[in-house]
Amino acid sequence: NAGVIQTPRHKVTGKGQEATLWCEPISGHSAVFWYRQTIVQGLEFLTYFRNQAPIDDSGMPKERFSAQMPNQSHSTLKIQSTQPQDSAVYLCASSLPYWGASYEQYFGPGTRLTVL
Amino acid sequence: GEKVEQHESTLSVREGDSAVINCTYTDTASSYFPWYKQEAGKGLHFVIDIRSNVDRKQSQRLIVLLDKKAKRFSLHITATQPEDSAIYFCAARMPNYNVLYFGSGTKLTVEP
C-alpha cells in the first residue's frame, strides 16, 4: 500500500498561469477529498468525490478552481489564472465510504504550490 | 457549518511528562473526532480518533477524552518522547457527511 500519492510535490507557477495537481487515492477507497493548507487560514476543505461523483464543492473558489475524478484511480485539481494568494499546500485524502468499516481519512504528502 | 477551535497554538513539555491539547467544537451534531500529526514537510498522519458513543479512548500512550455536554475533546500524550514533537490537528465531522473541519494546530515540542 503506497498510500495516497500526490504529484508534483512542488510546483512553481507565474501569476496568470494554470496549475494542475494530481492525486491517486488508495486502491479501494471510494471517497476522495481536497484540502488546502496555509499559515493564515489553516486547513480548509475544498471539495470531495464519492464513487467519482462530485458530492460537495462548497469550499472551492468558484471562478478559477475546478476538480475532476475521471476514474477511480485519480483526481485532479486545476487552478486557472493562478494568483499569489493561491500559494498553499494542497492536500488530497481518501477514505472508505462513511458507512464503511473505518472513517479514517488518509492524507497524501501534499503539493506545495508557489505562485510568483 | 462546524467550527473547531484548538486552544493551544504551541506547547512545550519535557521528555517523560504528559502533554494535553484541547479542542472545542460548535455543532452538537458532530459525532466523530480524529486527531492528526504533521511532521515538517509531510502530510497529515492519523493518530487516534473517538466517536461520540464513548467518552474515552486509549491507544498506547495516547488518550482522547470527549465531553459532549461541553462540546470539548482533548488529546493526552503520556510519557512524551522527542519523536512526539510535531504539529497536532484536531478535527470534527458530522454524521452522514464526510468532510473534516480542522482546528488550527498545536505545535508540540518535547525537550530532552
CSV table of N, CA and C in Angstrom, one decimal, chain A residues 3-7 22-26 73-75 92 94:
chain,number,residue,atom,x,y,z
A,3,GLY,N,-0.1,4.3,-0.1
A,3,GLY,CA,-0.7,5.4,0.5
A,3,GLY,C,-1.2,6.3,-0.6
A,4,VAL,N,-1.7,7.5,-0.2
A,4,VAL,CA,-2.2,8.4,-1.2
A,4,VAL,C,-1.0,9.1,-1.9
A,5,ILE,N,-1.0,9.1,-3.2
A,5,ILE,CA,0.1,9.7,-4.0
A,5,ILE,C,-0.3,11.0,-4.6
A,6,GLN,N,0.5,12.0,-4.4
A,6,GLN,CA,0.2,13.3,-4.9
A,6,GLN,C,1.4,13.8,-5.8
A,7,THR,N,1.1,14.3,-7.0
A,7,THR,CA,2.2,14.8,-7.8
A,7,THR,C,1.7,16.1,-8.4
A,22,TRP,N,-2.3,16.5,-9.1
A,22,TRP,CA,-2.8,15.2,-9.3
A,22,TRP,C,-2.8,14.4,-8.0
A,23,CYS,N,-3.8,13.6,-7.9
A,23,CYS,CA,-4.0,12.7,-6.7
A,23,CYS,C,-4.4,11.3,-7.1
A,24,GLU,N,-3.7,10.4,-6.5
A,24,GLU,CA,-4.0,9.0,-6.7
A,24,GLU,C,-4.4,8.4,-5.3
A,25,PRO,N,-5.7,8.1,-5.2
A,25,PRO,CA,-6.2,7.6,-3.8
A,25,PRO,C,-5.7,6.2,-3.6
A,26,ILE,N,-5.9,5.8,-2.4
A,26,ILE,CA,-5.6,4.4,-2.0
A,26,ILE,C,-6.6,3.5,-2.7
A,73,SER,N,-8.9,5.8,-10.0
A,73,SER,CA,-7.5,5.9,-9.6
A,73,SER,C,-6.9,7.2,-9.6
A,74,HIS,N,-7.6,8.3,-10.0
A,74,HIS,CA,-7.0,9.6,-9.9
A,74,HIS,C,-8.0,10.7,-9.9
A,75,SER,N,-7.6,11.8,-9.2
A,75,SER,CA,-8.4,13.0,-9.2
A,75,SER,C,-7.5,14.2,-9.5
A,92,CYS,N,-4.5,16.0,-0.6
A,92,CYS,CA,-5.6,15.1,-1.0
A,92,CYS,C,-5.7,14.0,0.0
A,94,SER,N,-8.0,10.2,1.0
A,94,SER,CA,-9.0,9.3,0.6
A,94,SER,C,-9.5,8.5,1.8
